[in-house]
Coordinates of N, CA and C and ligand atoms in Angstrom, one line a residue:
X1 N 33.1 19.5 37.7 CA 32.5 19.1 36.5 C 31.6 17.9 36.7
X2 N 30.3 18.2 36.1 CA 29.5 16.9 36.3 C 29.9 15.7 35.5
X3 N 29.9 14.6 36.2 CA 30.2 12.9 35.8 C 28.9 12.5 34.6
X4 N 29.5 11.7 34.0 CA 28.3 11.1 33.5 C 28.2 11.1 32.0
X5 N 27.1 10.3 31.2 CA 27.4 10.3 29.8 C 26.5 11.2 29.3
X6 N 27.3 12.3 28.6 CA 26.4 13.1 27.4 C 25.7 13.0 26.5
X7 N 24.6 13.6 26.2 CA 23.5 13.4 25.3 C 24.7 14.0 24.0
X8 N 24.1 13.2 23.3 CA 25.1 13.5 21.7 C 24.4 14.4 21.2
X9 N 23.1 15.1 21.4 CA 22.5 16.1 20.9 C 22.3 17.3 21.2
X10 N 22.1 17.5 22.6 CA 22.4 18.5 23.5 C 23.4 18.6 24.1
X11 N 24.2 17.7 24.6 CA 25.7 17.9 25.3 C 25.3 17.9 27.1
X12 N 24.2 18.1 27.0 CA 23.8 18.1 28.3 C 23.9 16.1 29.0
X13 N 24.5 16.5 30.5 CA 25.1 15.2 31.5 C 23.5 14.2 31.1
X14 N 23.1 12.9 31.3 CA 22.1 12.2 31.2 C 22.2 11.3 32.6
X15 N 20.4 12.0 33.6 CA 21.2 11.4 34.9 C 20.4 10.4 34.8
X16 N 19.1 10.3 34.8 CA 18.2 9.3 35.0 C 17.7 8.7 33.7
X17 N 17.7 7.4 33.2 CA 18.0 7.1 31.7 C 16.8 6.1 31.7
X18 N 15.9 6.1 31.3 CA 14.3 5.0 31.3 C 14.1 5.0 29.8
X19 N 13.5 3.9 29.4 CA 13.5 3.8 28.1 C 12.2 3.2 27.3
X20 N 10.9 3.7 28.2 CA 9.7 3.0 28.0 C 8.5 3.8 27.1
X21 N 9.2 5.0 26.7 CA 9.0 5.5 25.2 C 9.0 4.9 24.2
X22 N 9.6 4.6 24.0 CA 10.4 3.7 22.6 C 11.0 2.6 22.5
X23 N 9.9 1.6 21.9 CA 11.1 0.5 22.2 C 12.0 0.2 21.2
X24 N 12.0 0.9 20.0 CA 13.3 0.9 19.1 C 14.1 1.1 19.8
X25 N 14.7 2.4 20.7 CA 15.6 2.8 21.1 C 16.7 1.8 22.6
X26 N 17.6 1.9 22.6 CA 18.0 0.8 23.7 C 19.6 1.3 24.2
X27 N 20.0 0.9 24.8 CA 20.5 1.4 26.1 C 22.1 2.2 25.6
X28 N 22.4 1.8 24.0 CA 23.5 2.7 23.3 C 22.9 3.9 22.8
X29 N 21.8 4.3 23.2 CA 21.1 5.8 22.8 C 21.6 6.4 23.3
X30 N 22.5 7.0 22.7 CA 23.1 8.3 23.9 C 22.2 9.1 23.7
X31 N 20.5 9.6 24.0 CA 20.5 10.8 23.8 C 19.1 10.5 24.8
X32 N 19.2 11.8 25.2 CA 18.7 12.0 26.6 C 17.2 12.2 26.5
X33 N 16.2 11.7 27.8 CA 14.5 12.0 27.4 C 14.4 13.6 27.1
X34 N 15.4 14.4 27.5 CA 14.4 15.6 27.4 C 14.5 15.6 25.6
X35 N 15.6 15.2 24.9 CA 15.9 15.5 23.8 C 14.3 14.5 23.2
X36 N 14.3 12.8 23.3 CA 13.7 12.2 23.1 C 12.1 12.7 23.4
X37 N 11.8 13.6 23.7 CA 10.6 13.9 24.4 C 10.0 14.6 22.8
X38 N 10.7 15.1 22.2 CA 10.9 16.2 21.6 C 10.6 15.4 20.2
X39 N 11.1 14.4 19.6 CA 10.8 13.5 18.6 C 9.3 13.5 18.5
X40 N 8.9 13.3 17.3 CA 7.2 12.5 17.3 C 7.3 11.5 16.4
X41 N 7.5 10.1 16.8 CA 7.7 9.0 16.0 C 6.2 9.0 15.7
X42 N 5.9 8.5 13.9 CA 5.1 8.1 14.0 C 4.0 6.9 14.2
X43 N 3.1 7.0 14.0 CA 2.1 5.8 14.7 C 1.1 6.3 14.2
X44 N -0.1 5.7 14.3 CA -1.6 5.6 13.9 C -1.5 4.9 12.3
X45 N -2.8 5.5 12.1 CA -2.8 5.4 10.6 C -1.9 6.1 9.5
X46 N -2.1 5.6 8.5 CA -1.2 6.2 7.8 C -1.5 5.6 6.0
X47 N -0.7 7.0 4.9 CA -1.5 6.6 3.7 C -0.4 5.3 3.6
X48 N -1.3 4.6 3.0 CA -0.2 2.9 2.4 C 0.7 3.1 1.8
X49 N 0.8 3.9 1.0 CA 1.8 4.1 -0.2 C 2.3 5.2 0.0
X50 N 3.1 6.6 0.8 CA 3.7 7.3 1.3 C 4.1 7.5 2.9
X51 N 3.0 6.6 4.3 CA 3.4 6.5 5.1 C 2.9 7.7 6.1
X52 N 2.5 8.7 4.9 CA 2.1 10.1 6.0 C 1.0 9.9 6.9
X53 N 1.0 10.5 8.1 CA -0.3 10.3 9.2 C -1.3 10.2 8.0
X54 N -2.7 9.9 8.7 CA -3.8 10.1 7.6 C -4.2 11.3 8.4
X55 N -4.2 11.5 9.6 CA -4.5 12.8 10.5 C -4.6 13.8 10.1
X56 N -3.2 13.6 8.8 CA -2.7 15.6 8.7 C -3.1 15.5 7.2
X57 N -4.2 14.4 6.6 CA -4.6 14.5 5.7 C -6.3 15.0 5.8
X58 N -6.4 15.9 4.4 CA -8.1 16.2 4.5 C -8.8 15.0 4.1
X59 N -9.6 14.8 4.4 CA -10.4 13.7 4.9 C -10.7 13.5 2.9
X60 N -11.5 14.2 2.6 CA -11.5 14.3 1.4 C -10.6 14.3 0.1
X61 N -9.6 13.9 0.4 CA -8.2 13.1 -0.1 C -7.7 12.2 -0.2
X62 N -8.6 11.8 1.0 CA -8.1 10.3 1.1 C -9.1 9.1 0.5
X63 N -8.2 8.2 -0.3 CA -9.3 7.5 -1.1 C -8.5 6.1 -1.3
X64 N -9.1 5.1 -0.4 CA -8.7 4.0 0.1 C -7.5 3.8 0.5
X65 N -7.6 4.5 1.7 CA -6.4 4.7 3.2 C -5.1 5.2 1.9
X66 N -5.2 6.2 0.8 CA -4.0 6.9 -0.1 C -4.3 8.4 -0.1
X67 N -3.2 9.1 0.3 CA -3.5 10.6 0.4 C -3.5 10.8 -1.2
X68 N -3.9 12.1 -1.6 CA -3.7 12.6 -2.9 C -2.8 12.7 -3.8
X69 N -1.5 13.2 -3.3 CA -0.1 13.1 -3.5 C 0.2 12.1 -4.1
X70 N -0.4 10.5 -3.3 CA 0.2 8.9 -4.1 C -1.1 8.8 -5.1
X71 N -2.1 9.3 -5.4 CA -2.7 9.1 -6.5 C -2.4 9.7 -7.2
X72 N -1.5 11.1 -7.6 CA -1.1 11.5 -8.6 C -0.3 10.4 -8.9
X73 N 0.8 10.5 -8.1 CA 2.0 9.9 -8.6 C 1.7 8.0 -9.2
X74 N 0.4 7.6 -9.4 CA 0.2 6.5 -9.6 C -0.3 6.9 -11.0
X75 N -0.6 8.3 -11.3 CA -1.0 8.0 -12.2 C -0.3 8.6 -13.7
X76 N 1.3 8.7 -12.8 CA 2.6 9.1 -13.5 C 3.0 8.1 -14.2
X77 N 2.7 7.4 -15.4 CA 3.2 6.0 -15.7 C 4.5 6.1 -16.6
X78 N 4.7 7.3 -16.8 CA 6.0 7.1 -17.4 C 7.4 6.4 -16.4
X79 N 6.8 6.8 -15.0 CA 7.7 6.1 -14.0 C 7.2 5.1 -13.5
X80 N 8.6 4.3 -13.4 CA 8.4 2.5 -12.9 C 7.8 2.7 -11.3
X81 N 7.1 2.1 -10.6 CA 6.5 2.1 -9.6 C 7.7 2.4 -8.5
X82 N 6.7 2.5 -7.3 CA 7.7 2.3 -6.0 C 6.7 1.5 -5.1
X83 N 7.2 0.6 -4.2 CA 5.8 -0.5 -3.8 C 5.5 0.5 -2.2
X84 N 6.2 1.1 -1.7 CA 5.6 2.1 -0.5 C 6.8 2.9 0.0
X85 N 6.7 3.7 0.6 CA 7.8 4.5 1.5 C 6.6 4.2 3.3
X86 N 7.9 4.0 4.1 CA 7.2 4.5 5.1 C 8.8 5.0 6.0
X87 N 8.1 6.5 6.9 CA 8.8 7.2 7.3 C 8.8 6.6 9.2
X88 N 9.8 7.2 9.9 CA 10.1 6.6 11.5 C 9.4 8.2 12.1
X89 N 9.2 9.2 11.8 CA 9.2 10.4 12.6 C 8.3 11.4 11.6
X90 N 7.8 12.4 12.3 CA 7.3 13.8 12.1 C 8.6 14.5 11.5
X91 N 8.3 15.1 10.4 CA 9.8 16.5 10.6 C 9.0 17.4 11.2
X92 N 9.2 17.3 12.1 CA 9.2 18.6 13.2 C 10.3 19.6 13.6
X93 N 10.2 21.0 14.4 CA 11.4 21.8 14.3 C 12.4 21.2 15.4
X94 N 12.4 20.1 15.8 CA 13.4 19.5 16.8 C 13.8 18.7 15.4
X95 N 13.4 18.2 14.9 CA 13.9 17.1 13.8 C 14.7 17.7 13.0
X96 N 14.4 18.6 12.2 CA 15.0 20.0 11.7 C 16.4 20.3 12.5
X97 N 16.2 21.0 13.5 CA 17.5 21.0 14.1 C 18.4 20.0 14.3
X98 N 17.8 19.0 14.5 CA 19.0 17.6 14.5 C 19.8 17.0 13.3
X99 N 19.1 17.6 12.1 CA 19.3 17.1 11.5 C 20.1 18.5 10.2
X100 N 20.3 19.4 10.9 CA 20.9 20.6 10.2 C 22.3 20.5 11.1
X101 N 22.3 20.1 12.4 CA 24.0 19.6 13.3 C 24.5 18.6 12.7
X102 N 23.7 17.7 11.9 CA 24.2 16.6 11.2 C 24.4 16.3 9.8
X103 N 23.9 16.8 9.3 CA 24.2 17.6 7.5 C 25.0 18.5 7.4
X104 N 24.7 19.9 8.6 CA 25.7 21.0 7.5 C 26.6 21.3 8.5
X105 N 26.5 20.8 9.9 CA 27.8 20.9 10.9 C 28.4 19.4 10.7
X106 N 27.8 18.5 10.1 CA 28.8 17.6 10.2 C 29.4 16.9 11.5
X107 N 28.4 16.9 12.1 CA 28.3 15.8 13.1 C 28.1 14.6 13.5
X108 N 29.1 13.6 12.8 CA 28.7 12.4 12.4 C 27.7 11.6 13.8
X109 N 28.7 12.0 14.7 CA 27.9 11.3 16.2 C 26.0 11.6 16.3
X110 N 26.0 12.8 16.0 CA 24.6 13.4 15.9 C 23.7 12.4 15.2
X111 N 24.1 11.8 13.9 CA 23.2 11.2 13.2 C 23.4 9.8 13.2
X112 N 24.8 9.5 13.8 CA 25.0 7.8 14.5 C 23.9 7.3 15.5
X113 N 23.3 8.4 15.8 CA 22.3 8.0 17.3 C 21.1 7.3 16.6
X114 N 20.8 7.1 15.1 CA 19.9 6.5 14.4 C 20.1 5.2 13.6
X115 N 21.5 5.0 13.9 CA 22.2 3.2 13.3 C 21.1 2.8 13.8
X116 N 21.5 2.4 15.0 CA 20.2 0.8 15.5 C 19.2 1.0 15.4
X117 N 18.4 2.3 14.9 CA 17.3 2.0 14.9 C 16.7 1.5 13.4
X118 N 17.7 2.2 12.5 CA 17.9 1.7 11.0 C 17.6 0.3 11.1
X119 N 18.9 -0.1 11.7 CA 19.7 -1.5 11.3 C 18.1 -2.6 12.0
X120 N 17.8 -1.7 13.2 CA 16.5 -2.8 13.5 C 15.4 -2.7 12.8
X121 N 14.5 -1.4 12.5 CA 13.6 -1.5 11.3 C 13.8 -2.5 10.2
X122 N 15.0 -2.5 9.6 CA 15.5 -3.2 8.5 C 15.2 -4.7 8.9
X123 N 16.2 -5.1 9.7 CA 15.8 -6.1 10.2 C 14.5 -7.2 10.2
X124 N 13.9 -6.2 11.2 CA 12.3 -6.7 11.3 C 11.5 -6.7 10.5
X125 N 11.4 -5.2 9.6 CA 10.3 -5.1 8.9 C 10.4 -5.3 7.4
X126 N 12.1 -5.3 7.0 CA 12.2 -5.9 5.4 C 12.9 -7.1 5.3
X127 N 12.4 -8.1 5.7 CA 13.1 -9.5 5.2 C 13.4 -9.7 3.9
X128 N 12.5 -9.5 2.9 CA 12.2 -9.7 1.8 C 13.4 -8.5 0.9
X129 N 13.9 -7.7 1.7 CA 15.3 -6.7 1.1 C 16.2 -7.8 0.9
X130 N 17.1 -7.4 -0.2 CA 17.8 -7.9 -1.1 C 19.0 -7.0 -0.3
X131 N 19.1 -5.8 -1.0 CA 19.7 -4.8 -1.0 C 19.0 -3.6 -0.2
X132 N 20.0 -2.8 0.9 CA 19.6 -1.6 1.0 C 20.9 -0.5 0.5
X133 N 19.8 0.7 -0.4 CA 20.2 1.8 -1.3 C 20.6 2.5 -0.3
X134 N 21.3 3.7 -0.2 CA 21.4 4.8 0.8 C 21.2 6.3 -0.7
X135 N 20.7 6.7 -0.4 CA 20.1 7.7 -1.6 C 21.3 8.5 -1.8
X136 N 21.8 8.3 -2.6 CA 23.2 9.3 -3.1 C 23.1 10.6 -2.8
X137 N 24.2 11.5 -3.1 CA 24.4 12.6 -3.2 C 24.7 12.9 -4.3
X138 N 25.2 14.1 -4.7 CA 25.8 14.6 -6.2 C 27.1 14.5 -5.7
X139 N 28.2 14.2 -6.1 CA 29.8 14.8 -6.8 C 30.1 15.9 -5.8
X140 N 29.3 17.0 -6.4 CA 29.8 18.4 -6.1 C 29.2 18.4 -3.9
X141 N 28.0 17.6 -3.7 CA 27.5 18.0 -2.7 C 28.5 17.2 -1.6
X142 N 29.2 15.6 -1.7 CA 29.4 15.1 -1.3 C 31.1 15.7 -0.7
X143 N 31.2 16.4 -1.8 CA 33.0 17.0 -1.6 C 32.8 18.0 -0.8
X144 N 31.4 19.1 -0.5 CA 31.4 19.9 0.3 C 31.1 19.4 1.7
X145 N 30.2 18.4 1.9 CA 29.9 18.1 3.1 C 30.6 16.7 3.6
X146 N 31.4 16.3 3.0 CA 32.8 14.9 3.4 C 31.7 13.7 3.5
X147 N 30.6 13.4 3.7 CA 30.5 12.4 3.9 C 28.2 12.4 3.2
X148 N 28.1 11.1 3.0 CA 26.4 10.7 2.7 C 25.8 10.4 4.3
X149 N 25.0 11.6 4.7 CA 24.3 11.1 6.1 C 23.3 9.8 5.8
X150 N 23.2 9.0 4.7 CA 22.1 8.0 4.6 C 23.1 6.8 4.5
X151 N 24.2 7.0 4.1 CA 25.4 5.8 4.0 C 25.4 5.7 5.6
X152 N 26.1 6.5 6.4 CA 26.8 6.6 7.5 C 25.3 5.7 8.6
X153 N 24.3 5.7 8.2 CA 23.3 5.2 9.0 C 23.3 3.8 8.6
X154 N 23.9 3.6 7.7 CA 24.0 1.9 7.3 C 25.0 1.4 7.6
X155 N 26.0 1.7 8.7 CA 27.0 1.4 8.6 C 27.2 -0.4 8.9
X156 N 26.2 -0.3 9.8 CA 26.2 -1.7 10.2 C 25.2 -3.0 9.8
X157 N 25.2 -2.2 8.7 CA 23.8 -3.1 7.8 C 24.7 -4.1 6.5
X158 N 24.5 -5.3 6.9 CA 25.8 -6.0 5.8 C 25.2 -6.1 4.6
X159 N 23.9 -5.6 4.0 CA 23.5 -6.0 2.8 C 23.2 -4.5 2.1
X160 N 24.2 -3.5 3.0 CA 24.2 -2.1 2.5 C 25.0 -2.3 0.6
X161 N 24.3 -1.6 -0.4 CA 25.1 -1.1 -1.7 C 24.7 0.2 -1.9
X162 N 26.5 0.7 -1.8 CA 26.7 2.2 -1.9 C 26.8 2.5 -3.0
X163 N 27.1 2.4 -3.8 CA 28.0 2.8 -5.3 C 26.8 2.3 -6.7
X164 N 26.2 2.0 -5.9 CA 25.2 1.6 -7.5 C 24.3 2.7 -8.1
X165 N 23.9 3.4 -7.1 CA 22.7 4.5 -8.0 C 23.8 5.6 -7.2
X166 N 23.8 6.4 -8.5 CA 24.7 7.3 -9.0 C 23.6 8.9 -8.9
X167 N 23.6 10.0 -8.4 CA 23.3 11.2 -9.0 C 23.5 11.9 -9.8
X168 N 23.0 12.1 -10.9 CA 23.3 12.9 -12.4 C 22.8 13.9 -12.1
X169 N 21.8 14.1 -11.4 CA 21.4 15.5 -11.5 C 21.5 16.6 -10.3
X170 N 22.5 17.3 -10.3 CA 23.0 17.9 -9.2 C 21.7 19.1 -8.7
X171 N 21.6 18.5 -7.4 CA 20.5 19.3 -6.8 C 20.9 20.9 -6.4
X172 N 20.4 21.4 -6.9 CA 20.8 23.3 -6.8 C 19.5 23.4 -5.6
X173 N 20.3 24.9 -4.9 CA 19.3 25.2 -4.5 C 17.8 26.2 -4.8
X174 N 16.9 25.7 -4.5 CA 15.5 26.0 -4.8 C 15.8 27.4 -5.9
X175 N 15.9 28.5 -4.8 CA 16.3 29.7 -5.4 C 16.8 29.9 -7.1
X176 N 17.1 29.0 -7.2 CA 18.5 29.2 -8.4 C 17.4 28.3 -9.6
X177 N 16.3 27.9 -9.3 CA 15.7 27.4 -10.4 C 14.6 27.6 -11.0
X178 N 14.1 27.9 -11.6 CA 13.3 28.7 -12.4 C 12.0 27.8 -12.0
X179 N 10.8 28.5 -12.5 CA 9.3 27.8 -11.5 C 9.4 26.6 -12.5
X180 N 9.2 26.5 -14.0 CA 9.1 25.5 -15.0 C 10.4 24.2 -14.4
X181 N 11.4 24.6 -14.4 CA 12.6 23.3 -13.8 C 11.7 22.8 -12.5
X182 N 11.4 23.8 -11.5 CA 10.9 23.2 -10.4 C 9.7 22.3 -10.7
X183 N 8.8 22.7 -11.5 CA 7.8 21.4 -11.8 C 7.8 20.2 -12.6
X184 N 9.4 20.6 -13.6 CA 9.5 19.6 -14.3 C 10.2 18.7 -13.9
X185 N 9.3 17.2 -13.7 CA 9.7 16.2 -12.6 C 10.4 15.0 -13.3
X186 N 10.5 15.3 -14.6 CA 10.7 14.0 -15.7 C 12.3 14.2 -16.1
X187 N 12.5 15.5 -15.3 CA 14.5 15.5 -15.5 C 15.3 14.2 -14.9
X188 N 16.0 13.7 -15.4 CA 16.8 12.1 -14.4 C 17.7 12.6 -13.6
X189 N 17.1 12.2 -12.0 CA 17.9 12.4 -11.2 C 19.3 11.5 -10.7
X190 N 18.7 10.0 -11.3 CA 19.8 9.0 -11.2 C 20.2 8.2 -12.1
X191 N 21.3 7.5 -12.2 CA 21.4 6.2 -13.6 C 22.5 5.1 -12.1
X192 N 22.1 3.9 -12.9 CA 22.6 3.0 -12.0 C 24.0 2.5 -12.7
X193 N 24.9 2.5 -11.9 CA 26.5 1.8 -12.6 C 26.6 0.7 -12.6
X194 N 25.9 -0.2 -12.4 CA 26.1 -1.6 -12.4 C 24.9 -2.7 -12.6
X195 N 23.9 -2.6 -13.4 CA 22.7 -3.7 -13.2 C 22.9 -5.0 -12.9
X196 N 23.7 -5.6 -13.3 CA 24.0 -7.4 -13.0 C 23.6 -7.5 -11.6
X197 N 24.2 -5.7 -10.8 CA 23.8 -6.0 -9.3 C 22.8 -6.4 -8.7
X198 N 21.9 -5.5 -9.3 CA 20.0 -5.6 -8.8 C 18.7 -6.2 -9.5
X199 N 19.8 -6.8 -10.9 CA 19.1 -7.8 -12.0 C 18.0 -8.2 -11.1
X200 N 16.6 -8.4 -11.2 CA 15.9 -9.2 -10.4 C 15.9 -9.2 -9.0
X201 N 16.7 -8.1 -8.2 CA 16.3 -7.9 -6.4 C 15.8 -7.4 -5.8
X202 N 14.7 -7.2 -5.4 CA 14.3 -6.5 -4.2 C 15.0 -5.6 -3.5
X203 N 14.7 -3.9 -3.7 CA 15.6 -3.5 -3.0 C 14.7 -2.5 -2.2
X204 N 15.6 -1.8 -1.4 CA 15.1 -0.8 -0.4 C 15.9 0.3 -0.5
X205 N 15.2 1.6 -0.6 CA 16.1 2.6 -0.6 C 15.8 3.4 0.4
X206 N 17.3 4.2 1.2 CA 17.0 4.5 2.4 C 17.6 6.6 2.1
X207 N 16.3 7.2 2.7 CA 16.9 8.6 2.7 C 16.7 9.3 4.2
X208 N 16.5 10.8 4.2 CA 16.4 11.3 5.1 C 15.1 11.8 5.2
X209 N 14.6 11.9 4.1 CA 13.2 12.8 3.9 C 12.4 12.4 3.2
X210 N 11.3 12.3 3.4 CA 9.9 12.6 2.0 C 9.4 13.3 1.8
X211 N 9.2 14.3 1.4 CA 8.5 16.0 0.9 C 7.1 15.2 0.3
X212 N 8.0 15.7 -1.4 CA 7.1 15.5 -2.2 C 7.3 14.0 -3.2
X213 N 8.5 13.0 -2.8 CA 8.1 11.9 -3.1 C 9.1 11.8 -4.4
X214 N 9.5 12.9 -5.3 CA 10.2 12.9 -6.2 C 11.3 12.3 -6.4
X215 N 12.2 12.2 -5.2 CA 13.3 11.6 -5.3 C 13.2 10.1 -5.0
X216 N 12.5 9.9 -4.4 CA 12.0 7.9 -4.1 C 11.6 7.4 -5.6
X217 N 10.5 8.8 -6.0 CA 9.7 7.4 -7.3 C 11.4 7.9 -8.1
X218 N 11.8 8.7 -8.5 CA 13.2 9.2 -9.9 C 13.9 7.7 -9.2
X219 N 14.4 7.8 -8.1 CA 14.8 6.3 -7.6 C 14.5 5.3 -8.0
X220 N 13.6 5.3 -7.7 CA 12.6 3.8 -7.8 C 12.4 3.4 -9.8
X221 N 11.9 4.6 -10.0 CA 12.5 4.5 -11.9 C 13.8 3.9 -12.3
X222 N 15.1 4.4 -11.9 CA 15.9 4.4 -12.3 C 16.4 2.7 -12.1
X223 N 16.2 2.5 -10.7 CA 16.6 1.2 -10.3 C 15.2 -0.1 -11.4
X224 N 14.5 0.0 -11.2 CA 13.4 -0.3 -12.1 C 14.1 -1.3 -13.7
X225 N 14.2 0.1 -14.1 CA 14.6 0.5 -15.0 C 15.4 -0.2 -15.2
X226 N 16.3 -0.4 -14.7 CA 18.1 -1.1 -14.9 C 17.6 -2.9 -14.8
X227 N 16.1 -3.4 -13.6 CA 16.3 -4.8 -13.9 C 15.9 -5.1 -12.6
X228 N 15.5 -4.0 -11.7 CA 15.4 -4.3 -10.3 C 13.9 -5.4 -10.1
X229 N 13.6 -6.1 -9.0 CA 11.9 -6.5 -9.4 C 11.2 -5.5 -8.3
X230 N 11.3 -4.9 -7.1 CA 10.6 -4.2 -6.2 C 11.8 -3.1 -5.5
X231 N 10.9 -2.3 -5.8 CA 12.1 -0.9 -4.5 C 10.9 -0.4 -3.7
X232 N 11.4 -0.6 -2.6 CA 10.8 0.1 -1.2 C 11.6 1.5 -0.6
X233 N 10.5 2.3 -0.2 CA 11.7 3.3 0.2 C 11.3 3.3 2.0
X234 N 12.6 4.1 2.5 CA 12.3 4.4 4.0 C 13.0 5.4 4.4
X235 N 12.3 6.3 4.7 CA 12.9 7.6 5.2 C 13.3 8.0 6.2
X236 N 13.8 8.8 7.4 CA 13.5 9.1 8.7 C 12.6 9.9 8.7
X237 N 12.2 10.7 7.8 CA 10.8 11.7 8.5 C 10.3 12.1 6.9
X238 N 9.3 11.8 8.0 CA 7.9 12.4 6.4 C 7.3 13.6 6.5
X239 N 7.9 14.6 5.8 CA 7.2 16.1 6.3 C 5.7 16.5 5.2
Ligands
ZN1 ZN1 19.6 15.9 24.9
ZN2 ZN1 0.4 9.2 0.4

């Protein structure tokens, strides 16, 4: 049996361990280059206000360094603002797979391999956080899968609040909802249990994804709404 420490994602031994890829990453990364090879953190440009490459945007979209997507949604004023999202990665089909061993197999180790890099972005890039959100779950989703993969990434973040933004609206799958529910963006996805909390704070809310943005700005409303002065969001991958 080969010696040596296992990649948490492949299971495969890690013989030669260099780390001049990434310098988020540092020497409690259990996960191996071939795995790491396979990530596409991003970099370059990017829209201000959702974080997406500007790359994978048509040029004709973009209208002062903002893809199209954040000018609709700026010009959604029923909802309270969100001051940016920016994402760490590509969802790519490696990302995908790492992240379906760690949602629906429940692999906590799988998605621990992304603490430090959390806890350091945070660090570095939000002084001005008050509070970091971990994007709830529903009731019903949290009892089937034991645990919030966006909590478990904050484990080591001391200015983590878990319990304040609440899910009211239980996310069904796509399938199950008629094309009109799917466009209708003004359903409340969240209410907050406690305002005295975020009266006036700067917060940050932290998920796994940004699609189409719905769940950051419904966030970003909700917390708003209650008393908050700024929410930032931050995702792991911006598809
Ligand atoms: Zn690996
Ligand atoms: Zn954008």
């Amino acid at each position: 049996m080969a010696q040596g420490k296992r990649c948490v994602w492949c299971e495969e031994v890690m013989n030669s361990v260099s780390w001049e890829m990434f310098s988020f990453f540092e020497e409690e990364w259990n996960v191996c280059n071939e795995c790491k090879s396979k990530l596409a953190p991003i970099s370059g440009e990017i829209c201000l206000k959702c974080g997406r490459p500007l790359s994978k945007v048509k040029r004709e979209y973009i209208l002062e360094k903002t893809c199209l997507d954040c000018q609709r949604w700026v010009e959604k004023s029923f909802l309270n603002g969100l001051v940016h999202n920016r994402s760490l990665f590509e969802y790519n089909d490696f990302m995908k797979h790492v992240l379906t061993l760690y949602k629906y197999r429940g692999d906590a180790e799988v998605g621990r391999a992304f603490n430090s890099m959390f806890s350091k972005t945070i660090t570095k890039s939000y002084k001005c956080i008050d509070f970091v959100i971990p994007i709830p779950l529903s009731i019903e989703r949290l009892y089937d899968r034991g645990f919030n993969q966006c909590d478990l990434w904050l484990e080591k973040v001391p200015n983590r609040l878990s319990n304040c933004l609440v899910r009211i609206h239980h996310e069904e799958k796509q399938s199950k909802k008629t094309r009109q529910e799917r466009i209708n963006r003004s359903v409340k996805m969240f209410r907050v249990s406690n305002d005295d909390l975020i009266k006036g704070k700067t917060l940050l809310i932290l998920d796994d994804l940004y699609t189409t943005g719905t769940t950051a700005y419904q966030a970003a409303d909700a917390l708003g709404k209650s008393g908050a002065k700024a929410v930032y969001s931050l995702t792991l991958c911006r598809s």
